mmCIF file of C-alpha atoms in Angstrom:
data_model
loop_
_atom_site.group_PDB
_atom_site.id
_atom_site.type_symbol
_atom_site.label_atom_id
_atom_site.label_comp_id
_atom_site.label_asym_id
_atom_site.label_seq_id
_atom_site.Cartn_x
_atom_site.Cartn_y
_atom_site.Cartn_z
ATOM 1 C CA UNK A 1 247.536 148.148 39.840
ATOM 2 C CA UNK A 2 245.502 145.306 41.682
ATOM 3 C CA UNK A 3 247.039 144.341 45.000
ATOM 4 C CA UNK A 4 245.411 140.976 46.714
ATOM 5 C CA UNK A 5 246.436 141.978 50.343
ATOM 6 C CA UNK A 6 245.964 139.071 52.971
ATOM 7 C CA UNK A 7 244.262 140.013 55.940
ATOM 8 C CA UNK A 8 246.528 142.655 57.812
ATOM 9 C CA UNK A 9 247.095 142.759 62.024
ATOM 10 C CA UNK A 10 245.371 145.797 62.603
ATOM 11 C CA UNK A 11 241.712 146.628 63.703
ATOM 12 C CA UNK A 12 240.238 149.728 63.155
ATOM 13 C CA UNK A 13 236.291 151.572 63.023
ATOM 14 C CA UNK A 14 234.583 153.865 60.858
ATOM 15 C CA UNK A 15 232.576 157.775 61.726
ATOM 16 C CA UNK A 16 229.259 157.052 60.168
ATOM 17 C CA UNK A 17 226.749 154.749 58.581
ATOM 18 C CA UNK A 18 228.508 155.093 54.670
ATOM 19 C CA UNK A 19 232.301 155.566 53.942
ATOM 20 C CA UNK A 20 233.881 158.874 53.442
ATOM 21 C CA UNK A 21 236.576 158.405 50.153
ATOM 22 C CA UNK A 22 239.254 158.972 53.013
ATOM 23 C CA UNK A 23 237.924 155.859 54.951
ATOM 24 C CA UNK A 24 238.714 153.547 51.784
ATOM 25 C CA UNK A 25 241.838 154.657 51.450
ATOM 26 C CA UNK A 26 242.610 153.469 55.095
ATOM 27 C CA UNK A 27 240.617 150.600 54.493
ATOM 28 C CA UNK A 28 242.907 149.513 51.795
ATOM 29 C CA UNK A 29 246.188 149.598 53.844
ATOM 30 C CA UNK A 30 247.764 146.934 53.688
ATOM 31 C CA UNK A 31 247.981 146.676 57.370
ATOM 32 C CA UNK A 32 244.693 146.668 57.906
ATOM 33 C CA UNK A 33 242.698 143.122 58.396
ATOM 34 C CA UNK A 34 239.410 144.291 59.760
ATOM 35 C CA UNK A 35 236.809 146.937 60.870
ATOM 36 C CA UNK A 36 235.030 146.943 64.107
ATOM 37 C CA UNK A 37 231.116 148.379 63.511
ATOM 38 C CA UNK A 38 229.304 150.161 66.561
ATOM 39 C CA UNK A 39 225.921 151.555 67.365
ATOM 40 C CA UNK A 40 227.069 154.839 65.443
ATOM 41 C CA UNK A 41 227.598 152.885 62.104
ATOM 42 C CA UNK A 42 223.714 151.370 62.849
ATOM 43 C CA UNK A 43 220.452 152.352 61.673
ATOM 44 C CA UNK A 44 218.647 149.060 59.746
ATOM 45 C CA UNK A 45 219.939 145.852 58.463
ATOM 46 C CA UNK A 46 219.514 146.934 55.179
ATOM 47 C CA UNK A 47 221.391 150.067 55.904
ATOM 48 C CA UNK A 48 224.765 147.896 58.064
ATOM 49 C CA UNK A 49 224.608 144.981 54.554
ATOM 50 C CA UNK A 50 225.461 147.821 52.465
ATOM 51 C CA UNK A 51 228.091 149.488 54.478
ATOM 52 C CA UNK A 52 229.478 146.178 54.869
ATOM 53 C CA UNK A 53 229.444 145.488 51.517
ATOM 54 C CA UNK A 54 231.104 148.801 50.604
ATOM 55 C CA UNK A 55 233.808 148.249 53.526
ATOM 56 C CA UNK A 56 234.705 144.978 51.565
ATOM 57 C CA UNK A 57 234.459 146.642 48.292
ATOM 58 C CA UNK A 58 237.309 149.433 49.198
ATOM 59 C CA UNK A 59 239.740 146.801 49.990
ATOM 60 C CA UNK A 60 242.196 144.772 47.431
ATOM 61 C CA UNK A 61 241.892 142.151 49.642
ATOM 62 C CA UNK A 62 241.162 139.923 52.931
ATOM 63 C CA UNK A 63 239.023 141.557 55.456
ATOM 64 C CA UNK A 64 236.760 140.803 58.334
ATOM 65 C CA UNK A 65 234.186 142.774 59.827
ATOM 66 C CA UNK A 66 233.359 142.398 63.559
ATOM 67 C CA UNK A 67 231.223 143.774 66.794
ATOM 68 C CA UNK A 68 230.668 143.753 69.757
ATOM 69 C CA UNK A 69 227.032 142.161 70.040
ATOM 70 C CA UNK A 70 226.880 139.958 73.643
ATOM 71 C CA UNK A 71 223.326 141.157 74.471
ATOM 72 C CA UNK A 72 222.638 143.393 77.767
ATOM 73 C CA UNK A 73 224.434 146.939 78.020
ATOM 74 C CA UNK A 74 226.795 145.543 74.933
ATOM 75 C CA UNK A 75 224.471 144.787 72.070
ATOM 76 C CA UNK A 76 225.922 147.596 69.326
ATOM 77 C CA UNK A 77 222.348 146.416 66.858
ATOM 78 C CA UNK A 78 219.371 146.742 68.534
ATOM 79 C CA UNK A 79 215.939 147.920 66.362
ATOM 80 C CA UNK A 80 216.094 145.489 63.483
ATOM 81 C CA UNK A 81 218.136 142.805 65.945
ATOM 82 C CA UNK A 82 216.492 140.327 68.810
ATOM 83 C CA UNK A 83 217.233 142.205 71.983
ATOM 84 C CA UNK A 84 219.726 139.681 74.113
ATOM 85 C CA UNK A 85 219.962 139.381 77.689
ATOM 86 C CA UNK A 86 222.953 140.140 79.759
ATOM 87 C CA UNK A 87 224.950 136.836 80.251
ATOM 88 C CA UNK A 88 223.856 136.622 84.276
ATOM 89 C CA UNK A 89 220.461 136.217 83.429
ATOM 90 C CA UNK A 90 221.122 132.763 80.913
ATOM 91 C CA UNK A 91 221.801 131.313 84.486
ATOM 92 C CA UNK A 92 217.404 131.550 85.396
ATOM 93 C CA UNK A 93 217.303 129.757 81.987
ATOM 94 C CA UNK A 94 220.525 127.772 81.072
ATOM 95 C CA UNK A 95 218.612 125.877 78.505
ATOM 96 C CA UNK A 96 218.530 129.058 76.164
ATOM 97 C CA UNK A 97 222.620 129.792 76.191
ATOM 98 C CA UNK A 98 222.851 127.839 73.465
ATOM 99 C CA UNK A 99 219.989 128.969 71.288
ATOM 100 C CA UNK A 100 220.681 132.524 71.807
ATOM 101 C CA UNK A 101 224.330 131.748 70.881
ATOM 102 C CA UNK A 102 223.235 130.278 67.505
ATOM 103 C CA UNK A 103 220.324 133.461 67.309
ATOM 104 C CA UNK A 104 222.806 136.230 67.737
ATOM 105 C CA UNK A 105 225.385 134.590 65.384
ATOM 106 C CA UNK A 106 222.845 133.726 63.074
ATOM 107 C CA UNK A 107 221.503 137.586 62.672
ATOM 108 C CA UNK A 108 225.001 138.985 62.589
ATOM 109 C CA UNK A 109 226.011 136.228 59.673
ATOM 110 C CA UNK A 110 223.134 137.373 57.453
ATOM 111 C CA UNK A 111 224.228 141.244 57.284
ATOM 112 C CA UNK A 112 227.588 140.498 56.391
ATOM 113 C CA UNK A 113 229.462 140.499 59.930
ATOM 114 C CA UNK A 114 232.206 138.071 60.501
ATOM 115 C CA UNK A 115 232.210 137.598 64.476
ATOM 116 C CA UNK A 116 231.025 139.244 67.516
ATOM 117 C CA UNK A 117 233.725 139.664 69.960
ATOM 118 C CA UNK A 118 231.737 137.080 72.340
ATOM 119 C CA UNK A 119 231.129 134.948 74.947
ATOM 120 C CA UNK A 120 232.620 136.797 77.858
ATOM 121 C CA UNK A 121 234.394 134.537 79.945
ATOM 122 C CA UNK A 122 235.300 136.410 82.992
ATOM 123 C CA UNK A 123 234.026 135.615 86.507
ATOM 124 C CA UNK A 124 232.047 138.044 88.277
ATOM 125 C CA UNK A 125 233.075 138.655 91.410
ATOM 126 C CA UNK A 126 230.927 141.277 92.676
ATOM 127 C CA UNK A 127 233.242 144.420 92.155
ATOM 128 C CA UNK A 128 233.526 144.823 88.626
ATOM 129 C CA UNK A 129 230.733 147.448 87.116
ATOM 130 C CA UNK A 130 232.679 147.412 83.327
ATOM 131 C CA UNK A 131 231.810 143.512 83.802
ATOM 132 C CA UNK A 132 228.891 143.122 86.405
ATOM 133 C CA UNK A 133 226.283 140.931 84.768
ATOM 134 C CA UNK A 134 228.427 140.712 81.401
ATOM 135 C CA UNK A 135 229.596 137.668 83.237
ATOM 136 C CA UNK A 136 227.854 134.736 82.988
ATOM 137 C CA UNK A 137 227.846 133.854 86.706
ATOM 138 C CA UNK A 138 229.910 134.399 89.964
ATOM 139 C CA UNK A 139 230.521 131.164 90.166
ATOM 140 C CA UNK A 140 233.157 129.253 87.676
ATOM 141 C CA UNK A 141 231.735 126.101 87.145
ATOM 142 C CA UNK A 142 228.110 127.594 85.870
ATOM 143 C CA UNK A 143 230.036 130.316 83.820
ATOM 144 C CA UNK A 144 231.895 128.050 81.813
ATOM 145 C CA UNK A 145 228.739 125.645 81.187
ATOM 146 C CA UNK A 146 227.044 128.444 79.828
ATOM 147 C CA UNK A 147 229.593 130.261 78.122
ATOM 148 C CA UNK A 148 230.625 127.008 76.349
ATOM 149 C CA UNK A 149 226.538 126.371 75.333
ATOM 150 C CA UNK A 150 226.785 130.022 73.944
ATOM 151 C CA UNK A 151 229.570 129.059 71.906
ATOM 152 C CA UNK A 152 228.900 125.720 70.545
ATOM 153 C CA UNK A 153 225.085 128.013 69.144
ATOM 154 C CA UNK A 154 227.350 130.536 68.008
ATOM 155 C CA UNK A 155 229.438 127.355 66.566
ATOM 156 C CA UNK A 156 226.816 125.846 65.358
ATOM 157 C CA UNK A 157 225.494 129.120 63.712
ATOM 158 C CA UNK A 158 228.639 129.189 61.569
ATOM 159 C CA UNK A 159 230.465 131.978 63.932
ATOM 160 C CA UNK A 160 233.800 131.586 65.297
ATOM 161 C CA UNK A 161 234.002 132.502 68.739
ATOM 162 C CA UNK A 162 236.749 135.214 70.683
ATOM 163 C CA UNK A 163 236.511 134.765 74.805
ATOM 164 C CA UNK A 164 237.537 137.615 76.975
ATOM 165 C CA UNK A 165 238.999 139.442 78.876
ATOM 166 C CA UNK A 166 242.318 136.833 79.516
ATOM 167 C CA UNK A 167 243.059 136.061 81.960
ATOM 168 C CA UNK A 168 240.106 137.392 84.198
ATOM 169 C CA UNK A 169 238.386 141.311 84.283
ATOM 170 C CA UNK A 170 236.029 140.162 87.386
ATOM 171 C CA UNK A 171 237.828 140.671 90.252
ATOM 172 C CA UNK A 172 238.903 144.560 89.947
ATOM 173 C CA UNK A 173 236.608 147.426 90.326
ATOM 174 C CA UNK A 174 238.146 150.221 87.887
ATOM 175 C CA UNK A 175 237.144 150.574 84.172
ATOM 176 C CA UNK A 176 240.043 150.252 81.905
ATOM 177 C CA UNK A 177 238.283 152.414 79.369
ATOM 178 C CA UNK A 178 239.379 155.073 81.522
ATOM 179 C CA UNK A 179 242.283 153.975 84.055
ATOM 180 C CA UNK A 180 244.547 150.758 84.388
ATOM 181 C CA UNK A 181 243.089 148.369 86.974
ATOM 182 C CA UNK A 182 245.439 146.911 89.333
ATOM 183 C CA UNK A 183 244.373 142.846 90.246
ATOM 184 C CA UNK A 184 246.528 142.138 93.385
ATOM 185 C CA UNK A 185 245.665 138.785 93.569
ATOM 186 C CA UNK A 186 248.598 136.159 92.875
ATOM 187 C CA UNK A 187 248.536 133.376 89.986
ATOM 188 C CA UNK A 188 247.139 130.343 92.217
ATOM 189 C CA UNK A 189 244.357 132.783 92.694
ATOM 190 C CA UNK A 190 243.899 133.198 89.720
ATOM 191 C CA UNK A 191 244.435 129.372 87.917
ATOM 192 C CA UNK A 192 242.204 128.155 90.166
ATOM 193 C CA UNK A 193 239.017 130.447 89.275
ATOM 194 C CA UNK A 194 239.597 132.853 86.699
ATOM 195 C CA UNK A 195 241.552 130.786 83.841
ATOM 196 C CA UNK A 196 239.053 127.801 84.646
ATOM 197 C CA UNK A 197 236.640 129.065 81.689
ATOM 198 C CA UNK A 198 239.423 129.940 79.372
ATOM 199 C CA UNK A 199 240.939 126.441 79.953
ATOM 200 C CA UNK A 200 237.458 124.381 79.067
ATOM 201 C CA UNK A 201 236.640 126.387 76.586
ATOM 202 C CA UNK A 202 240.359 126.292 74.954
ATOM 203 C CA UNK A 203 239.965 122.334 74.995
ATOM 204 C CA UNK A 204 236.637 122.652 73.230
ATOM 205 C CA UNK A 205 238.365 124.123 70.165
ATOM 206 C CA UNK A 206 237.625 128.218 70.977
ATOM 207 C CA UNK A 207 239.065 130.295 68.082
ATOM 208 C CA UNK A 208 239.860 133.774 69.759
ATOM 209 C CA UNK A 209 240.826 135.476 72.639
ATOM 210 C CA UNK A 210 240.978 139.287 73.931
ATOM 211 C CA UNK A 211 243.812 139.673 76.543
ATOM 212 C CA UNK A 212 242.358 142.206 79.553
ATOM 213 C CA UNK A 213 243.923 146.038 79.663
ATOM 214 C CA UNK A 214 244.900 144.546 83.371
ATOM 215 C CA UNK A 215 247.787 144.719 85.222
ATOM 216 C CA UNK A 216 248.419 141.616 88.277
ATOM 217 C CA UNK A 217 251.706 143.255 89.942
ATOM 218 C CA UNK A 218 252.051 140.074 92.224
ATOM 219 C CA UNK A 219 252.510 137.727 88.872
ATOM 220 C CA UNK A 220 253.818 140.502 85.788
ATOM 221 C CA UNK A 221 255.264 143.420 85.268
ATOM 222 C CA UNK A 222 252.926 144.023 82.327
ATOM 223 C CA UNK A 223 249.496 144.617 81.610
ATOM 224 C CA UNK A 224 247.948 141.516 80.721
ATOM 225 C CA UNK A 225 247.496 142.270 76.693
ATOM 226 C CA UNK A 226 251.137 143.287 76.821
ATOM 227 C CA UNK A 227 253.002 140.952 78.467
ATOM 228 C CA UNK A 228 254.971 138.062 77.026
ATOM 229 C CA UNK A 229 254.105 135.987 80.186
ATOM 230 C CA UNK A 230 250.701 136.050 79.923
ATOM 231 C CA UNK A 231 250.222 135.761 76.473
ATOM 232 C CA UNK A 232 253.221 132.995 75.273
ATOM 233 C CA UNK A 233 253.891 131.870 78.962
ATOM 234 C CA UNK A 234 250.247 131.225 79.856
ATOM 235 C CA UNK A 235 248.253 130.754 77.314
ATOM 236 C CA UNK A 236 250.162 129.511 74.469
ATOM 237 C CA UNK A 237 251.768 127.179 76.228
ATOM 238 C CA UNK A 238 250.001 126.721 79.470
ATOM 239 C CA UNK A 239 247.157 126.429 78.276
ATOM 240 C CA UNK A 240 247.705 125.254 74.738
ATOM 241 C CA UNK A 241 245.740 127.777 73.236
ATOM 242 C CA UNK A 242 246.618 128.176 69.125
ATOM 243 C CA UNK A 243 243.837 130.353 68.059
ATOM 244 C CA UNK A 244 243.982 133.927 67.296
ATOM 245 C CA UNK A 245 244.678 136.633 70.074
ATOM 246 C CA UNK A 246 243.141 140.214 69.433
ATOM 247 C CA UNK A 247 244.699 143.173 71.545
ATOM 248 C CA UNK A 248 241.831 145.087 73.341
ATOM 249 C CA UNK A 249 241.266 148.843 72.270
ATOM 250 C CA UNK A 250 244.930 150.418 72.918
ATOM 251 C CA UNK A 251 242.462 153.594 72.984
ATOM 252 C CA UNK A 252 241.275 152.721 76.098
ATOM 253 C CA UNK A 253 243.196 154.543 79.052
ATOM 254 C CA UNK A 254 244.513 150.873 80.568
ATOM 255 C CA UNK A 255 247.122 150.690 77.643
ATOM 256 C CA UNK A 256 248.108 154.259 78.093
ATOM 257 C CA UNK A 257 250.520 153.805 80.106
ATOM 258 C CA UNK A 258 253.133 151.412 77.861
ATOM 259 C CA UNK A 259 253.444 154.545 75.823
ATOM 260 C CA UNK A 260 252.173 156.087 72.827
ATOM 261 C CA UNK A 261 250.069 154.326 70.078
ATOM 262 C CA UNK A 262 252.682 152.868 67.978
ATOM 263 C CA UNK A 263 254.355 151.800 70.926
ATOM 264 C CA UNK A 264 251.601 150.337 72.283
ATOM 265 C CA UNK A 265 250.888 148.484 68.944
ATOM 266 C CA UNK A 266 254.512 146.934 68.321
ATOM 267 C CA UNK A 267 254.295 145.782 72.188
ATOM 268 C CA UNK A 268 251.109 144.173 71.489
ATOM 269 C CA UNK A 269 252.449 142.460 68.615
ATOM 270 C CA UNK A 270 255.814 141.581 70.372
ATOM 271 C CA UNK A 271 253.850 139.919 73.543
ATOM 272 C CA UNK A 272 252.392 138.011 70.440
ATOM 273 C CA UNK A 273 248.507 139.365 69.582
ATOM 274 C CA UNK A 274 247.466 138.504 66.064
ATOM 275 C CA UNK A 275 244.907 141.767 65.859
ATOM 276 C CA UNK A 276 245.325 144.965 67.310
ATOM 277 C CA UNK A 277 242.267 147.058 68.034
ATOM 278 C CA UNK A 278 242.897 150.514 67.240
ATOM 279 C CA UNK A 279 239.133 152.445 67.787
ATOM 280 C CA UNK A 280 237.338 155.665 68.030
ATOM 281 C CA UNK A 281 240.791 157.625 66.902
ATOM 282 C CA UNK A 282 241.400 157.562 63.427
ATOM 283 C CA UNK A 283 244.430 159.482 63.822
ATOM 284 C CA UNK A 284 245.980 157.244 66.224
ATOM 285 C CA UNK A 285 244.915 154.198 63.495
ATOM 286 C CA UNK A 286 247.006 155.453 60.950
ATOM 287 C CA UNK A 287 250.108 156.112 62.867
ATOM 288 C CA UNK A 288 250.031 152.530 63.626
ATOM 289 C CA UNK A 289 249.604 151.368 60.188
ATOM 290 C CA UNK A 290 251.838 153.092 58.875
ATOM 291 C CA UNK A 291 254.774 152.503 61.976
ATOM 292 C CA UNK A 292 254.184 148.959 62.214
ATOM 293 C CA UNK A 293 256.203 147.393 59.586
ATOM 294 C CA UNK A 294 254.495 145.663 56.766
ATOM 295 C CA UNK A 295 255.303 142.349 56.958
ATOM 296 C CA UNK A 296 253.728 138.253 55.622
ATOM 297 C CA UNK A 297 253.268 136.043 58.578
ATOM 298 C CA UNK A 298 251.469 133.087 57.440
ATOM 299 C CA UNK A 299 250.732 131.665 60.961
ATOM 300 C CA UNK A 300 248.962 134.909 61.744
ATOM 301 C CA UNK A 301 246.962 134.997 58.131
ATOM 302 C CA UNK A 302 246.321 131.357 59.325
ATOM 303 C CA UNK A 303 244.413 132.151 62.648
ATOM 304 C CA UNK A 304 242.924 134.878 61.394
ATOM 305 C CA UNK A 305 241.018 133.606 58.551
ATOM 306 C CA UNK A 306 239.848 131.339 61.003
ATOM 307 C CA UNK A 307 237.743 133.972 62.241
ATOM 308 C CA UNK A 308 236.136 134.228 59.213
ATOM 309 C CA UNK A 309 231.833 134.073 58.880
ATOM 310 C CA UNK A 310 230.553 131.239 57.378
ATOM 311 C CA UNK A 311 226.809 132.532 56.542
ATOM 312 C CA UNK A 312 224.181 129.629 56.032
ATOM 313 C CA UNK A 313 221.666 131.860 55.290
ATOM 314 C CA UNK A 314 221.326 135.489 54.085
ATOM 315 C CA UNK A 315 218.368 138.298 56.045
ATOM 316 C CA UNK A 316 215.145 137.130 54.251
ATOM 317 C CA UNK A 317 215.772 133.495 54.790
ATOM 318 C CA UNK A 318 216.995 133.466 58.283
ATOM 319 C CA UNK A 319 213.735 136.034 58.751
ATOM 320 C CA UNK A 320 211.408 133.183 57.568
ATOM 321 C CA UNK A 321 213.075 130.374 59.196
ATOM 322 C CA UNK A 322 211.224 128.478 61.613
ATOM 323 C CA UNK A 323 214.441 128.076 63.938
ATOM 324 C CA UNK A 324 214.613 131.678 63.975
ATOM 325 C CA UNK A 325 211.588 132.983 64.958
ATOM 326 C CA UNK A 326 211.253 130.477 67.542
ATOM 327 C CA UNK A 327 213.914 131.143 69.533
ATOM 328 C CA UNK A 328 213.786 134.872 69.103
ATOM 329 C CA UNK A 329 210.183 134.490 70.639
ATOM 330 C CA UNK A 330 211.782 132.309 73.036
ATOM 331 C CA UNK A 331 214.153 135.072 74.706
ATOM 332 C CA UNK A 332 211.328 137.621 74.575
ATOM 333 C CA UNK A 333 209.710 136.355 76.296
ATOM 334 C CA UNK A 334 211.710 134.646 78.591
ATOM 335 C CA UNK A 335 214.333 137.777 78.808
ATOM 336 C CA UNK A 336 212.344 140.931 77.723
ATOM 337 C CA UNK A 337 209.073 140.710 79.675
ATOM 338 C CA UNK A 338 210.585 139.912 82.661
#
């Protein structure tokens, strides 16, 4: 029996660079709306089109296929890939945030990848080592020019864009990978600096956004990518924001403590994400696809398949393109001899 799934709410990854049988099984849940690649699933284009294609193959279905490839410490393809800078340093060349935008969506687009999870748009404020030079600048009015040039290349490429971490990841020093970090500041604070990106960007038609595993005691009760006022209060309606709304890893130790995984997950979906990224423990992916109820929300098919690629050109033609090579040079040597 043929199903045609839509695109499901939950994220997940895969071990290696092919599928094992078990992993297409999974892949065809009909939860399941998209796979996050990483470093481990990388060894050539040639090798990540075919995985791709075979991830799209196992499913009866909508999928998308994302990464995280922002250049710096997070670039997930490297040999194969033009090596990006870390956001900071688009701020000694601001005319190239928009090139390398368009670059790194154009070489994602032409192995089969939907959207890097990209631009960040959090403000460095000197604490933060998880963010650090991630950021595009400490201060807000240079981080959202040049995160909004990265987008309109990425745009431009054919690459819907996801900013994070909502509403701000700059100002705390813990890792939530591996603890919950506590931001004491209150919401004034906070609208006047950190959500000044988010709000520009939102207006400029931004398609996605990645809630922060942080909790801000003075304003919410909740982590940030859990919390109802955040999420519907703030940035639905606040901020008008319509696009789609991904849940950062609930692997990582910040979500821990809401509760287990499928806890985590329906709380995610409650406080209203569209996606929830379940990574790097395949058992805790499948208890959530199979506790969260299946269920047809059009809205939420809506946003997501906004996310989808739209490819203008496929490896060999993007490889001989004159656009291409240009800017690639471009950031080398701008970025990499530096």
């Amino acid at each position: 029996m043929t199903h045609n799934y839509p695109i499901g709410p939950i994220m997940l990854d895969v071990e290696g660079l092919t599928l094992t049988p078990h992993e297409k099984e999974v892949i065809n849940h009909p939860n399941t709306g998209a796979v996050i690649l990483f470093s481990r699933n990388y060894e050539s284009p040639e090798q990540v089109t075919e995985l791709i294609a075979s991830i799209r193959a196992a499913r009866q279905g909508d999928l998308l296929i994302a990464v995280d490839q922002e250049g710096g410490r997070v670039q997930r393809f490297q040999k194969g890939f033009t090596r990006l800078p870390p956001a900071a340093r688009y701020a000694e060349a601001p005319e190239l945030a928009e090139p390398a935008g368009w670059l790194m969506a154009a070489e994602l687009l032409a192995v089969g990848v939907d959207f890097s999870f990209a631009p960040v748009l959090d403000i460095d404020c000197g604490v933060s080592e998880i963010i650090g030079n991630r950021s595009f600048s400490t201060d807000h009015e240079l981080a959202t020019r040049l995160s909004s040039a990265f987008r309109k290349g990425m745009q431009a490429a054919g690459m819907a864009a996801t900013g994070k971490h909502f509403p701000g990841h700059g100002a705390v020093a813990l890792d939530s990978h591996l603890t919950l970090p506590i931001d004491e500041r209150d919401i004034d604070s906070i609208r006047n600096k950190d959500l000044l990106p988010f709000k520009q960007l939102i207006t400029e038609g931004l398609e996605g956004i990645m809630p922060a595993h942080v909790l801000y005691p003075n304003i919410d009760a909740s982590p940030a990518g859990f919390s109802p006022f955040w999420i519907q209060q703030i940035l639905r309606r606040e901020l008008n924001f319509n696009g789609t709304i991904f849940s950062d890893d609930l692997s990582m130790e910040g979500a821990a403590s809401v509760g287990d995984f499928p806890e985590r997950a329906r709380l995610a979906q409650q406080a209203g994400c569209d996606m929830i990224l379940v990574c790097n423990n395949p058992r805790a992916a499948e208890q959530v696809l199979d506790s969260l109820p299946v269920t047809q929300d059009p809205l939420r098919e809506r946003r997501l398949n906004s996310m989808r690629g739209k490819p203008q050109m496929d490896r060999e033609q993007l490889m001989n393109c004159e656009k291409w090579q240009k800017i690639s040079d471009q950031i080398n040597q701008t970025f990499n001899h530096a």
